Coordinates of C-alpha atoms and ligand atoms in Angstrom, one line a residue:
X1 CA 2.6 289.2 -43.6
X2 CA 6.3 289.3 -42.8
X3 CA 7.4 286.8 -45.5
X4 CA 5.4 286.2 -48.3
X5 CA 6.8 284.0 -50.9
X6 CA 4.9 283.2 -53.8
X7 CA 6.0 280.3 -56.7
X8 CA 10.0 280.5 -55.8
X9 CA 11.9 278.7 -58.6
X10 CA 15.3 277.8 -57.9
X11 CA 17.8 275.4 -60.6
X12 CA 21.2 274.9 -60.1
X13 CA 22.1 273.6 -63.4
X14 CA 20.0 270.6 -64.5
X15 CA 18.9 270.2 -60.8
X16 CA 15.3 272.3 -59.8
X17 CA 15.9 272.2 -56.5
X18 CA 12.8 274.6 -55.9
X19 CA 9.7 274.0 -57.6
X20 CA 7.4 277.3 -56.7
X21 CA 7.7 277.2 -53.1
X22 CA 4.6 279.0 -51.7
X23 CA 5.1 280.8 -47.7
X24 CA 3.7 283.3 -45.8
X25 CA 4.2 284.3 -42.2
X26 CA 2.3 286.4 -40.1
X27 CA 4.4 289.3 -38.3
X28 CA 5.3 288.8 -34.7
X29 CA 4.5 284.2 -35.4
X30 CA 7.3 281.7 -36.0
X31 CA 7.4 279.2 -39.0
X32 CA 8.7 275.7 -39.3
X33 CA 10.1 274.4 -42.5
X34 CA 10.2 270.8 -42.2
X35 CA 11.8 268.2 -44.7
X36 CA 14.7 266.2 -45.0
X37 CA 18.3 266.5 -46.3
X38 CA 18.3 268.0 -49.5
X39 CA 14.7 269.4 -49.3
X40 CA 15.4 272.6 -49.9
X41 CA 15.2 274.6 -47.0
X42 CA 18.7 276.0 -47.2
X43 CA 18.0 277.5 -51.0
X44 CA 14.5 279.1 -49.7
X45 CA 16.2 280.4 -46.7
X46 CA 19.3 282.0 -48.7
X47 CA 16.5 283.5 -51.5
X48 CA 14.1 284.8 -48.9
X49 CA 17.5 286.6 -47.0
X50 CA 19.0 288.0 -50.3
X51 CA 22.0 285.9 -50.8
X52 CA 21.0 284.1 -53.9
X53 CA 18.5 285.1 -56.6
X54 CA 15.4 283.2 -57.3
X55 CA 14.8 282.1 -61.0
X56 CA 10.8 282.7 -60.5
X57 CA 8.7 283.7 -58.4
X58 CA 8.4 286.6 -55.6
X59 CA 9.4 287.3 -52.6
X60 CA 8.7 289.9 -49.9
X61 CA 10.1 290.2 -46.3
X62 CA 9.4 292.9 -43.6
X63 CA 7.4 294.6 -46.6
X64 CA 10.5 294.7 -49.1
X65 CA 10.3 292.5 -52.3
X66 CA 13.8 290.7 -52.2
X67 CA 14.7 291.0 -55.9
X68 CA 13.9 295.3 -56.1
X69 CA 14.9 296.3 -52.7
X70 CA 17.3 293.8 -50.9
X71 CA 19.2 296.4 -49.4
X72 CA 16.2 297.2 -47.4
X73 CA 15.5 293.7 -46.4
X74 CA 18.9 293.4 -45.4
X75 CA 18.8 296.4 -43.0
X76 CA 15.6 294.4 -41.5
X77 CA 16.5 290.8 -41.4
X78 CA 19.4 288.6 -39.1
X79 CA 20.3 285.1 -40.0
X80 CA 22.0 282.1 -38.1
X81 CA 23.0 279.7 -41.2
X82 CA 23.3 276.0 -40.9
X83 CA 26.8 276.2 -39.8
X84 CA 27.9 278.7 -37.1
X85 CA 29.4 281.4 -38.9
X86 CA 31.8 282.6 -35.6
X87 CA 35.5 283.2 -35.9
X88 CA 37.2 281.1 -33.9
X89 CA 40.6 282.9 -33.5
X90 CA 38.3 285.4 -31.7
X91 CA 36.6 285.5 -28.9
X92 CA 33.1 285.7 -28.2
X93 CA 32.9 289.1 -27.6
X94 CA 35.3 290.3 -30.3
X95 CA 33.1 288.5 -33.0
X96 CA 30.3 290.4 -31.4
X97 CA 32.0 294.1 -31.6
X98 CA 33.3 293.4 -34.9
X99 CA 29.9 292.5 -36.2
X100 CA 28.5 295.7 -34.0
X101 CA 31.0 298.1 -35.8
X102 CA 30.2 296.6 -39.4
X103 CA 26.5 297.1 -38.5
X104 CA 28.2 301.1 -37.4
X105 CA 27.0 300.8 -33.9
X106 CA 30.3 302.5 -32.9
X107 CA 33.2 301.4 -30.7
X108 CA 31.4 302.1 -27.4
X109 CA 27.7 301.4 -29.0
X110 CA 29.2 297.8 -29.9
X111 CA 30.8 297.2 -26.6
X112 CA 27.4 297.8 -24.7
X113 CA 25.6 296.0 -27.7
X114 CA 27.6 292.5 -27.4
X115 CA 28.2 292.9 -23.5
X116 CA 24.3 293.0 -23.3
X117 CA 23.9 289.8 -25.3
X118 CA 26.8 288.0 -24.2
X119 CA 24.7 287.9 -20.9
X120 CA 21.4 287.4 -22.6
X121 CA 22.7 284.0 -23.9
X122 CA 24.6 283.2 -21.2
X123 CA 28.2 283.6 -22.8
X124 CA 29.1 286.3 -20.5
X125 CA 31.4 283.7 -18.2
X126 CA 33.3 282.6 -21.7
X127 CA 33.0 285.9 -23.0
X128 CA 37.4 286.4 -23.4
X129 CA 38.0 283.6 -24.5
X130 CA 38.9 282.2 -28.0
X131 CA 35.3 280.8 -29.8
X132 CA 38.0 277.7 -30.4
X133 CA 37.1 276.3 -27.0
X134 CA 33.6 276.7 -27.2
X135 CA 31.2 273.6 -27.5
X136 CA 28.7 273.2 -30.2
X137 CA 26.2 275.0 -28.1
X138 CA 28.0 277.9 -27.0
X139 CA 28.5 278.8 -31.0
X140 CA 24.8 278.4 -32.1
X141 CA 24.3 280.7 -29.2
X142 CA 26.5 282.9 -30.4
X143 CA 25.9 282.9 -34.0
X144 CA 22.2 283.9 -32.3
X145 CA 23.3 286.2 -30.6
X146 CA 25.4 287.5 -33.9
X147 CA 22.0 287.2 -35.8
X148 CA 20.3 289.6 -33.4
X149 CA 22.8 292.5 -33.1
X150 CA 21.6 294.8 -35.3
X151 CA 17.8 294.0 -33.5
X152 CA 16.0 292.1 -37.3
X153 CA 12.1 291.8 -37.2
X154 CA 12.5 289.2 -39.4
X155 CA 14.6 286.0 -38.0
X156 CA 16.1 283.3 -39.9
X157 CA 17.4 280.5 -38.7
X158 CA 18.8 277.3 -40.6
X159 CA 18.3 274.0 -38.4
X160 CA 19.8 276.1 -35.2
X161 CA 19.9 273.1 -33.4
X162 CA 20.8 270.5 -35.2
X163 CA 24.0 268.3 -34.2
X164 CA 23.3 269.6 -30.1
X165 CA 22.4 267.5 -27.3
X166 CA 18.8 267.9 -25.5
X167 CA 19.8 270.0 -23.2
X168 CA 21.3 272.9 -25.6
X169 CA 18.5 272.5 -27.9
X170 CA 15.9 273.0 -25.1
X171 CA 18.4 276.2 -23.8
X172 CA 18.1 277.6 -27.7
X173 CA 14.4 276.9 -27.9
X174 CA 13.9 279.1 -25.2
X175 CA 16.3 281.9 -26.0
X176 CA 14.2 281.7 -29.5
X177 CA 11.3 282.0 -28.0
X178 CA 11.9 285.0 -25.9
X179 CA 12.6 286.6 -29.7
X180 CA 9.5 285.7 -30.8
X181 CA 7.8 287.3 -27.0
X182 CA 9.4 290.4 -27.8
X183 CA 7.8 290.4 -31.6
X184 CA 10.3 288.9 -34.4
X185 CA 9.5 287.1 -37.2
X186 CA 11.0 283.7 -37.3
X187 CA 11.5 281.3 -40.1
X188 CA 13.3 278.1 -38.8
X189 CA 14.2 275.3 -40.6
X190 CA 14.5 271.9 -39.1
X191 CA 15.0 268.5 -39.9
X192 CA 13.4 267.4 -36.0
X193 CA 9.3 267.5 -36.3
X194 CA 9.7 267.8 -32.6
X195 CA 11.4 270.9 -32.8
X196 CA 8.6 272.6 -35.2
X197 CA 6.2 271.0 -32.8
X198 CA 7.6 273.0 -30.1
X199 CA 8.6 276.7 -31.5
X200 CA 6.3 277.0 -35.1
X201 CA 2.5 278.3 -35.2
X202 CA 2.6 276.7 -38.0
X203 CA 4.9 274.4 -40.3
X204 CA 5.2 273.8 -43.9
X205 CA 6.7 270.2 -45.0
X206 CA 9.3 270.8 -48.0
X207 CA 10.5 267.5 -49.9
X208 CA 11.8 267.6 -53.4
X209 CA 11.6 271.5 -53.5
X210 CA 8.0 271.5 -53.4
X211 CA 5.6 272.1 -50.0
X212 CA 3.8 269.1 -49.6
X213 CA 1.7 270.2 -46.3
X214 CA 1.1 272.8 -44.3
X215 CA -0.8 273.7 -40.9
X216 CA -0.8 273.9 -37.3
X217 CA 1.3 271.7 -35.4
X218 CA -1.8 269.8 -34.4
X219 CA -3.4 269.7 -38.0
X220 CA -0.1 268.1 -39.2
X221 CA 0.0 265.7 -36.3
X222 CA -3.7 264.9 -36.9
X223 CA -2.7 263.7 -40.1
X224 CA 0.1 261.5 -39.3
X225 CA -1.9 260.2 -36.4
X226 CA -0.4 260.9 -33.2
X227 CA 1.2 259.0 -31.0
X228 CA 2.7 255.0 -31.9
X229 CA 1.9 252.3 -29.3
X230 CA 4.9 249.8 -30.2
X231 CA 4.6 246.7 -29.0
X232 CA 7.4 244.1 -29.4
X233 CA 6.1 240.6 -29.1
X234 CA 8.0 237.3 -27.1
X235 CA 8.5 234.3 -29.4
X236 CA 5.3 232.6 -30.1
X237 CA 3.1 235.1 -29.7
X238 CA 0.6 235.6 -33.0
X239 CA 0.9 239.3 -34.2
X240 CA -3.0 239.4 -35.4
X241 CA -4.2 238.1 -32.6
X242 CA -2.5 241.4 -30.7
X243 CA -3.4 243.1 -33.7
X244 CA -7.1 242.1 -33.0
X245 CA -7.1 242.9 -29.4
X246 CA -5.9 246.5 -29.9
X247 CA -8.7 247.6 -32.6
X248 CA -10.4 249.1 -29.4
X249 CA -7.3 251.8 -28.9
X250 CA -6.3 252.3 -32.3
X251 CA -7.2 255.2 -33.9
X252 CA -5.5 254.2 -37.7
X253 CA -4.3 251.3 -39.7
X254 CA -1.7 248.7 -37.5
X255 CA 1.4 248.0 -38.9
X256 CA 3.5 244.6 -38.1
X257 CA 7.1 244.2 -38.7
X258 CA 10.4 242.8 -37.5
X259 CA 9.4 239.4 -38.7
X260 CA 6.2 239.6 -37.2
X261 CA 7.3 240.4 -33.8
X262 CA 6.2 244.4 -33.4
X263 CA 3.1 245.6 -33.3
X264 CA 2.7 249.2 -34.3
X265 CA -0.8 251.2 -33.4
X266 CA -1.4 254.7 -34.0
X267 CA -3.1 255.2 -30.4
X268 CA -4.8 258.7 -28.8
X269 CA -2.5 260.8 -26.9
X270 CA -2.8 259.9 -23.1
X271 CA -2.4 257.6 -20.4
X272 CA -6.1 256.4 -21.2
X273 CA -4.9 253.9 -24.5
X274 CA -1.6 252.8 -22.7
X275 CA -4.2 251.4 -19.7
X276 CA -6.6 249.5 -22.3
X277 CA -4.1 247.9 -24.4
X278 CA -2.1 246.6 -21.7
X279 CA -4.9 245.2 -19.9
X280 CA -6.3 243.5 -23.2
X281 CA -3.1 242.4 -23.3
X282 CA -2.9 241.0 -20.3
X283 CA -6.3 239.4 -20.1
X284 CA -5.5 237.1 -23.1
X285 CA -1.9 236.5 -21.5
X286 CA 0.1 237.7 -24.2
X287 CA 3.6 238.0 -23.7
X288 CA 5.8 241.1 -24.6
X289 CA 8.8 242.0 -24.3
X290 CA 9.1 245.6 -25.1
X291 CA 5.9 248.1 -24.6
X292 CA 6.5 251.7 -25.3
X293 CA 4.7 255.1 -26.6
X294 CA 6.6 257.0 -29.1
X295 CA 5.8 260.0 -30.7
X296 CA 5.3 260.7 -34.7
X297 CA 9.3 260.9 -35.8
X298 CA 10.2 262.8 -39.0
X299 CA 10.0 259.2 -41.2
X300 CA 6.4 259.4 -39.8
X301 CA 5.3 262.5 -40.9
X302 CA 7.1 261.7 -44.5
X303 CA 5.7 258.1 -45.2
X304 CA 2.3 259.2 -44.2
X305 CA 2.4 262.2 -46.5
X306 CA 4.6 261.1 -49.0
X307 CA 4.4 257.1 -49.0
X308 CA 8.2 257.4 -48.7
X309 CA 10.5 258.4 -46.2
X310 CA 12.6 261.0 -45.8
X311 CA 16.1 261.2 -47.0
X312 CA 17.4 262.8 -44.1
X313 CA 20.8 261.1 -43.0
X314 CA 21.0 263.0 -39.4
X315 CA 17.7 261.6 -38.2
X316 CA 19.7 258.9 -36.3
X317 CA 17.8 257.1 -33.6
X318 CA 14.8 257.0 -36.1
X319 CA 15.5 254.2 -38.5
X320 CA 14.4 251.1 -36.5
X321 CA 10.7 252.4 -36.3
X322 CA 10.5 252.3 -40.3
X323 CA 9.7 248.1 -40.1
Ligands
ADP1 N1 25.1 276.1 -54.9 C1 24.6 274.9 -55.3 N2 24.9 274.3 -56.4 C2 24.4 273.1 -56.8 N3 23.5 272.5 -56.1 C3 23.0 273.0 -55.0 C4 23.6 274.2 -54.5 N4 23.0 274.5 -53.3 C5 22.1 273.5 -53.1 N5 22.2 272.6 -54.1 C6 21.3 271.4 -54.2 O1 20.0 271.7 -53.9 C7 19.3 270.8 -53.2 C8 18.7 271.4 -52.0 O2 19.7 271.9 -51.1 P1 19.4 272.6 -49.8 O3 18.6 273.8 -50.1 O4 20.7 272.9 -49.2 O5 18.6 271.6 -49.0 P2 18.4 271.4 -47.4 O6 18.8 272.7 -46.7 O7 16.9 271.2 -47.2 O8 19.2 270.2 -47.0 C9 20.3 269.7 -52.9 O9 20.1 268.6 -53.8 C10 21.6 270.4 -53.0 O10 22.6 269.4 -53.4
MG2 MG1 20.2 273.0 -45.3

């Protein structure tokens, strides 16, 4: 294992924001930790890098218990926190060198160090100039970048995408992924399920400080029930009646909502379920207006295994689907 975290207790005054957080990571696989604002993801991250102390509980990553040897851990670990740590009255490669010659790579062992992963993350054309000027993706890449110079096996990274557009997030999911090809550790934590989906081996749900589930990406998604067929009715149309129709594609309990006039089925993945309920559909000529697959959202994954949802406030986008 290259994290191993065993009954982490963490209070901040009358708060217990962690209430024994179990984790363990294989060496060379990536882990997702899932929940919401406020879950706790942050604390476990900062206790599992050395920054803060737990209360309970132990710890070991890359082999190091984090309370007896952090030193150690340090020398093994890199971390891109929540907020890009870059300075912006330098440029990207300064903030790179500087970092290089606080990690003692040397003035020309720097140089060759951040020039190498300037072009790695494709900051080489913006290199000289101030990290001011760069956009929100250009400064996770280079707080990755940052997090990588001294070459960790073990990889944290606090929601490293969160706030970007698809297109940067997809650009980081690869450059994360290349990490993990050439054997680090990672522990991410996000507050998109599709981003666990896509990076973890496996993901652990945090809520309240505590891990409510844990698994594959698949196992998780088997028990939030794939895929949502969401069906928005035209006036007059009777909700059970569509209900009815689509018991032959559903694979879990319909929900109805917005007044009656959406019709939510947890269906099989594939092009198979959309075919059959459309058909049924049409063969009893009911009307829609709206007919669309969407995929298991965060508020998914937390009413199913929480019966409430999430608290996360930058889950925008997801809060019609709740009716
Ligand atoms: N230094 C601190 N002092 C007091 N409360 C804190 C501190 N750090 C975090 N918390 C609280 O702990 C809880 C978990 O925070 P955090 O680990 O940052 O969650 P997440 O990263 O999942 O959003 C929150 O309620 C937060 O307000
Ligand atoms: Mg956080």
């Amino acid at each position: 294992m290259a994290i191993e975290a065993e009954g982490i207790r963490k209070r901040y005054g009358d708060t217990e924001v962690l209430k024994g957080v179990d984790l363990s990571v294989p060496a060379g696989t990536v882990l997702g930790l899932l929940g919401p604002n406020g879950a706790g993801k942050t604390t476990s991250v900062r206790i599992l890098a050395t920054l803060v102390p737990p209360d309970g509980g132990r710890a070991t990553v890359a082999g190091y218990d984090v309370a007896e040897e952090p030193m150690k851990v340090r020398r093994r670990i890199g971390l891109a926190g929540q907020y890009a740590a870059v300075d912006e009255r330098l440029t990207g490669r300064e903030n790179l060198t500087l970092i290089g010659r606080l990690y003692r790579l040397g003035r020309a062992g720097a140089a060759r160090r951040a020039a190498e992963l300037l072009e790695r993350f494709e900051l080489t054309h913006a290199a000289d100039r101030e990290t001011k000027t760069y956009s929100g993706g250009m400064r996770r890449r280079l707080d990755l970048a940052a997090s990588l110079l001294a070459e960790p096996t073990v990889l944290f990274l606090d929601e490293p995408t969160t706030g970007l557009d698809l297109t940067s997030r997809m650009t980081l999911w690869t450059m994360v992924r290349e990490q993990v090809d050439a054997g680090v550790t990672v522990l991410l934590t996000t507050q998109y399920l599709e981003e666990a989906d896509h990076l973890a081996d496996r993901i652990a749900v945090i809520d309240k400080g505590q891990v409510i589930a844990d698994g594959t990406p698949d196992e998780l998604k088997r028990k939030v029930g794939g895929e949502r067929l969401e069906i928005s009715l035209a006036e007059g149309a009777d909700a059970a009646e569509v209900t009815r129709l689509l018991e032959g594609v559903s694979v879990g309990p319909p929900a109805t909502g917005g007044d009656g006039r959406t019709v939510t089925v947890p269906v099989a993945s594939g092009i198979g379920a959309i075919a059959d309920a459309a058909a049924a559909l049409r063969e009893r000529g009911v009307e829609v207006t709206d007919f669309a697959m969407r995929r298991p959202s965060m508020d998914d994954v937390f009413l199913s295994l929480t019966g409430h949802v999430g608290g996360g406030a930058e889950t925008t986008g997801q809060q019609e689907v709740k009716a």
